[in-house]
Short mmCIF file of C-alpha atoms and ligand atoms in Angstrom, two decimals:
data_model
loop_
_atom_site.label_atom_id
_atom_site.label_comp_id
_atom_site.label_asym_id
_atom_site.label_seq_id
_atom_site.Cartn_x
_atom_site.Cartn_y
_atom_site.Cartn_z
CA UNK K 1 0.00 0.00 0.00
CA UNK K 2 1.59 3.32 -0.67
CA UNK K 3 0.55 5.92 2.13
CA UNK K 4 0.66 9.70 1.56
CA UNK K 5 3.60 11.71 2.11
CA UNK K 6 2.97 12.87 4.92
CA UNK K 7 2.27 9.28 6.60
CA UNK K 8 5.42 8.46 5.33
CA UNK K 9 6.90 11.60 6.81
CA UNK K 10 5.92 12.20 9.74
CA UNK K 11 3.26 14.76 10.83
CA UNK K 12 3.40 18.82 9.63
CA UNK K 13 0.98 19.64 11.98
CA UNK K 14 3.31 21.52 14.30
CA UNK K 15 5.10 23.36 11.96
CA UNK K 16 1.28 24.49 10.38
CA UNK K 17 0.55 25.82 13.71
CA UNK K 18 3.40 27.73 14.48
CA UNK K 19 2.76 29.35 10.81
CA UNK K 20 -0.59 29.59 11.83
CA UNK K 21 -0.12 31.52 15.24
CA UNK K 22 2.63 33.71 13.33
CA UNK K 23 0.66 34.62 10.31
CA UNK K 24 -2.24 35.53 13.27
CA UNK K 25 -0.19 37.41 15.71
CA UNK K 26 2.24 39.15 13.82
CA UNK K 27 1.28 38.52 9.87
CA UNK K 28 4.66 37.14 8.65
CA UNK K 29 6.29 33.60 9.24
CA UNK K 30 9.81 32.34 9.16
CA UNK K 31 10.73 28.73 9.19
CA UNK K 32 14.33 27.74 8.87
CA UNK K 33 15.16 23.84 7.50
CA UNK K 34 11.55 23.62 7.72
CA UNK K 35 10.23 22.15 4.68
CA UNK K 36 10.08 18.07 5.34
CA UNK K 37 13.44 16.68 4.16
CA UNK K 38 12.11 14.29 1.26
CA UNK K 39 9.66 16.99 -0.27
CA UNK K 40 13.02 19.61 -0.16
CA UNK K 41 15.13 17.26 -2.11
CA UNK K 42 12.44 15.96 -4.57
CA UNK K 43 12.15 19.59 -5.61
CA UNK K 44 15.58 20.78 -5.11
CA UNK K 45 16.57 17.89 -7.82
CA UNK K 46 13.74 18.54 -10.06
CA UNK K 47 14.59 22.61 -10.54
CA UNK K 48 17.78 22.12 -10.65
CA UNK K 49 17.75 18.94 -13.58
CA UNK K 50 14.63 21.08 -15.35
CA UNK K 51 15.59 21.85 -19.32
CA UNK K 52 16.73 25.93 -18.78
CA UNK K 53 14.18 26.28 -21.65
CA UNK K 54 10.83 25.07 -19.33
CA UNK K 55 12.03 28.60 -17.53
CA UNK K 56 11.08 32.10 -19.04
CA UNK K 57 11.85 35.80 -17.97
CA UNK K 58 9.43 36.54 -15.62
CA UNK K 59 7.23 39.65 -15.75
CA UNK K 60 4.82 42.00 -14.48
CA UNK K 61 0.93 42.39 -13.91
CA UNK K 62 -0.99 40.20 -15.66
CA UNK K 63 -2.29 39.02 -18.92
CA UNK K 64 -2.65 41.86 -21.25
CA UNK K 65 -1.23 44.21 -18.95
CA UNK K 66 2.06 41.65 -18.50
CA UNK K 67 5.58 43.14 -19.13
CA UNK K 68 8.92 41.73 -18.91
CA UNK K 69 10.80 45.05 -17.34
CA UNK K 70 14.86 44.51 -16.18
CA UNK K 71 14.59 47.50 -13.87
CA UNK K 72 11.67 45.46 -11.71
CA UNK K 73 13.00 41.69 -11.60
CA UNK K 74 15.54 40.07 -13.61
CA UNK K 75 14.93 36.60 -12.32
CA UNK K 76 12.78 33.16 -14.62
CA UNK K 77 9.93 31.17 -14.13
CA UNK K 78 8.18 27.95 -14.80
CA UNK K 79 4.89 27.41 -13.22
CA UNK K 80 4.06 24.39 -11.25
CA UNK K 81 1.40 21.70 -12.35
CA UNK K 82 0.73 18.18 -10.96
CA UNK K 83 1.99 16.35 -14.15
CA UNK K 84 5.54 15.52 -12.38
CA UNK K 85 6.71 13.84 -9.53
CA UNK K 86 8.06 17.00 -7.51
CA UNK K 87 5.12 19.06 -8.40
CA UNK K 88 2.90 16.82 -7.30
CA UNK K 89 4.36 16.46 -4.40
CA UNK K 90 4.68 19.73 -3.62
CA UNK K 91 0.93 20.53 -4.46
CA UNK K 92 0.07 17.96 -2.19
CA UNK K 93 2.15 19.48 0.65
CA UNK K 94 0.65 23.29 -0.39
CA UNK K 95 -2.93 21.89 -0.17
CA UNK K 96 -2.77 20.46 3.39
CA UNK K 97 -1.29 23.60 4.59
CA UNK K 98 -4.05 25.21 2.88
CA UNK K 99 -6.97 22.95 4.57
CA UNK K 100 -5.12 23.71 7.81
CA UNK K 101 -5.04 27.32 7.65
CA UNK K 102 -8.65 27.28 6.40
CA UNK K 103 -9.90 25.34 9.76
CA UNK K 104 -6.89 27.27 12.32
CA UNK K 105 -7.84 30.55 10.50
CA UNK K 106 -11.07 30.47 8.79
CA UNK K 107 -9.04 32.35 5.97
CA UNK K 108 -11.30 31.03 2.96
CA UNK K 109 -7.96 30.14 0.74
CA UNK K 110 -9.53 28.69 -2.32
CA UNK K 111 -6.72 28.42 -4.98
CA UNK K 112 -3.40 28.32 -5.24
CA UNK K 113 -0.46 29.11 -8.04
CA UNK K 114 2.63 28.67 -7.55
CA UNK K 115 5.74 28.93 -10.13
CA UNK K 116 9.95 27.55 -9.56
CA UNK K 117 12.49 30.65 -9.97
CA UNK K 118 15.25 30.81 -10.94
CA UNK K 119 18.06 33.86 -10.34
CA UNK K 120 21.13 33.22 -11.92
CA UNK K 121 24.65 35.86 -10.63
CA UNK K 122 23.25 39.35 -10.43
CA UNK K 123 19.47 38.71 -10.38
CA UNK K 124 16.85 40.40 -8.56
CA UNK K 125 13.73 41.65 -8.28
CA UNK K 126 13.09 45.05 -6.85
CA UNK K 127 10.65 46.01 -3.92
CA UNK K 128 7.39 45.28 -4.98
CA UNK K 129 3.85 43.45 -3.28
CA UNK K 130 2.69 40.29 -4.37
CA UNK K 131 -1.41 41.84 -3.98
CA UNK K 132 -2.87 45.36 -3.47
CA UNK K 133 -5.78 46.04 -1.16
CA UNK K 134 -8.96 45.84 -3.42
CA UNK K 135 -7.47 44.68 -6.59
CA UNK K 136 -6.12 41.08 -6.75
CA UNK K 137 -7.10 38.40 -4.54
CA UNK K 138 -3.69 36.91 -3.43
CA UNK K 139 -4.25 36.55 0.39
CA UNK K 140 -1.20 34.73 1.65
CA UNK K 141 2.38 34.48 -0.11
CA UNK K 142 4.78 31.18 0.21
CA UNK K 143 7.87 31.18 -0.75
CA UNK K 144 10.89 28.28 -0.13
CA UNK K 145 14.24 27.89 -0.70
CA UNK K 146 16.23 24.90 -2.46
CA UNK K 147 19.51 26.26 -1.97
CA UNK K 148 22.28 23.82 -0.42
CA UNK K 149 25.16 25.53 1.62
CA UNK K 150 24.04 28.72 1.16
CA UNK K 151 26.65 31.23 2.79
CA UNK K 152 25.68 35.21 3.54
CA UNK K 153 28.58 35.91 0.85
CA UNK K 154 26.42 34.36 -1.40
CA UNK K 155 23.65 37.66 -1.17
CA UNK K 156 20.29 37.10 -2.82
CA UNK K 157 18.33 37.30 0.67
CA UNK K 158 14.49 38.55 1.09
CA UNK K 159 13.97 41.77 2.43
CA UNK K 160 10.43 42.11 3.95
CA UNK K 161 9.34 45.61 4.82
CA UNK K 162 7.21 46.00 7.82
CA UNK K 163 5.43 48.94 9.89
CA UNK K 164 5.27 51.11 6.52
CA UNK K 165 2.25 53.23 7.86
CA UNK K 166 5.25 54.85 10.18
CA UNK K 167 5.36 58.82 9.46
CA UNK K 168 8.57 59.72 11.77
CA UNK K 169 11.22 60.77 9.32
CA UNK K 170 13.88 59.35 12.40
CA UNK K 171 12.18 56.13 11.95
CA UNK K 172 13.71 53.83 9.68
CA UNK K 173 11.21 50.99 8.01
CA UNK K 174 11.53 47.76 9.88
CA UNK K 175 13.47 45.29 7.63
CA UNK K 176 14.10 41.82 7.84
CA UNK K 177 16.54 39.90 5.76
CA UNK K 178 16.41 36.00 5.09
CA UNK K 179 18.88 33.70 4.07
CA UNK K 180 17.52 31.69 1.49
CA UNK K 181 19.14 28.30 1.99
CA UNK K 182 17.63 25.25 2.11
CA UNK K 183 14.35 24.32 3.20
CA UNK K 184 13.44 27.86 4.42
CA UNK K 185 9.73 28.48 4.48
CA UNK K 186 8.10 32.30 4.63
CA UNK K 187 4.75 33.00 4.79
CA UNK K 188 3.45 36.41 4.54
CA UNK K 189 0.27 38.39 3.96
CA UNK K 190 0.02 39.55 0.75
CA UNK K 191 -1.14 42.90 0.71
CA UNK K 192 0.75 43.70 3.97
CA UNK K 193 4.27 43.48 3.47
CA UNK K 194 6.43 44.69 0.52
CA UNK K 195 9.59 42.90 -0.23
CA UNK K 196 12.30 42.81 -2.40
CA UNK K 197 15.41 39.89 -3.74
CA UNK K 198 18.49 41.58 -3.47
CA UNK K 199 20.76 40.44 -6.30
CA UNK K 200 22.23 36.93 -6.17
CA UNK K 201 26.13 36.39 -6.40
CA UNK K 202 25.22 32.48 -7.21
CA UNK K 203 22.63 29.94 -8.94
CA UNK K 204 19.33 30.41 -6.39
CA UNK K 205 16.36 28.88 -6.77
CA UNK K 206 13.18 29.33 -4.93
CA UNK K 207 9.31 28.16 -5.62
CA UNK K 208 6.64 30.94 -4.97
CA UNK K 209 3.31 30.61 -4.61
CA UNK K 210 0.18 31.95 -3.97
CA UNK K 211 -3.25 31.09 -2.31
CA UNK K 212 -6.67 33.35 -3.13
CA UNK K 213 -9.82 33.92 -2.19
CA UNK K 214 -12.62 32.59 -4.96
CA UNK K 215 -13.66 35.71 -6.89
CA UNK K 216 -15.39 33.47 -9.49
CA UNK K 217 -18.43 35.22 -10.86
CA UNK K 218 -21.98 33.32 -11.88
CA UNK K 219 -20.53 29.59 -13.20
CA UNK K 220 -17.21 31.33 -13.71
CA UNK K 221 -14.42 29.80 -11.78
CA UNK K 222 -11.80 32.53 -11.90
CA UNK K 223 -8.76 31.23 -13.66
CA UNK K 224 -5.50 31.03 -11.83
CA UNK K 225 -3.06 32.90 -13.49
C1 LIG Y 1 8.09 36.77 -5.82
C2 LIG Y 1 9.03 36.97 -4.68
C3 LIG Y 1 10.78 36.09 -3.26
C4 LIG Y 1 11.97 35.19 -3.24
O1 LIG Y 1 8.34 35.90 -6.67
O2 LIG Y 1 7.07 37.50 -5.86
O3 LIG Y 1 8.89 37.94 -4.01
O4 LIG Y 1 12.69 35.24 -2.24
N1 LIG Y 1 9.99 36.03 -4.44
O5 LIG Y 1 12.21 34.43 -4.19
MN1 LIG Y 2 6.92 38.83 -4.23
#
């Protein structure tokens, strides 16, 4: 019989609830080596062995309005299905954080899209937010980190802005920088908390994803991406 990952795993229930209570008290969530061990490597081996032509410069906005602009982000994507292994896998993982959230939080997550990335030496991507209050419906941002021996020399951290609402000119914004070596999880609200990539001296590779409220309309289901 094969069991699900997580049987086979062990149980992510207690690292769900500690993103749970940190995404509730303070909006933001920061898990070092946290991703489960088998899940980190499937992926890390998967992005890292993908043909360099699945990825393509990423962009911004969306559809129509959708722009590949250097002075923004500099970095290449390829989004994540369910018809591999690794993305399977990793859809799997995304969804029971997702129904645990749902029940811990009652945060109505009803989608999710998630793409790998790739920043090769020298790429970033500038301060920016993954959702804006009224307009998208990106509620809560994911991102994780396949990165072995990642060393500070290595740069390419995330920089997540907080307390931006603060006036004082003597005030600096809050900032905090995170390492992004292997098997880090953040979780962060998506309209709350701009953040930026600050240009990578090495390969780095990260997946980032997204889960949204339903904003179909009528019979509609509202598309992904
Ligand atoms: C993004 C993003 C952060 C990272 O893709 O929107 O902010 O550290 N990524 O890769
Ligand atoms: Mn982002």
């Amino acid at each position: 019989m094969i069991l699900p990952r997580t049987s086979q795993t062990g149980d992510d229930s207690s690292l769900f609830a500690s993103i749970a209570n940190d995404i509730a008290s303070k909006g933001y969530s920061i898990n070092p080596v946290a991703l489960p061990h088998d899940l980190a490597y499937l992926l890390a081996s998967h992005i890292t062995t993908m043909p360099k032509s699945n990825f393509k410069r990423a962009g911004i906005g969306r559809a129509v309005s959708h722009k590949i602009n250097d002075f923004v982000r500099t970095d290449a994507i390829s989004w994540i299905g369910d018809d591999t292994e690794a993305g399977k896998a990793w859809l799997d993982w995304t969804t029971a954080l997702q129904v645990f959230l749902n029940r811990r939080l009652f945060l109505g997550l009803f989608s999710f899209e998630s793409h790998f990335a790739h920043y090769g030496e020298g790429d970033f991507y500038k301060k920016h937010k993954d959702a804006f209050v009224g307009e998208g419906n990106r509620i809560l941002s994911v991102v994780v980190y396949l990165n072995q021996y990642w060393s500070k020399d290595d740069g390419g951290e995330l920089v997540i802005y907080q307390n931006q609402q603060s006036t004082s000119a003597v005030i600096n914004d809050h900032t905090i920088s995170v390492t992004p070596g292997f098997g880090t999880i953040v979780v962060f609200l998506s309209e709350e908390f701009p953040h930026e990539v600050l240009a990578a001296k090495r390969d780095r590779f990260s997946i980032a994803g997204w889960f949204r409220l339903n904003s179909s309309i009528a019979n509609n289901i509202d598309p992904p991406s």
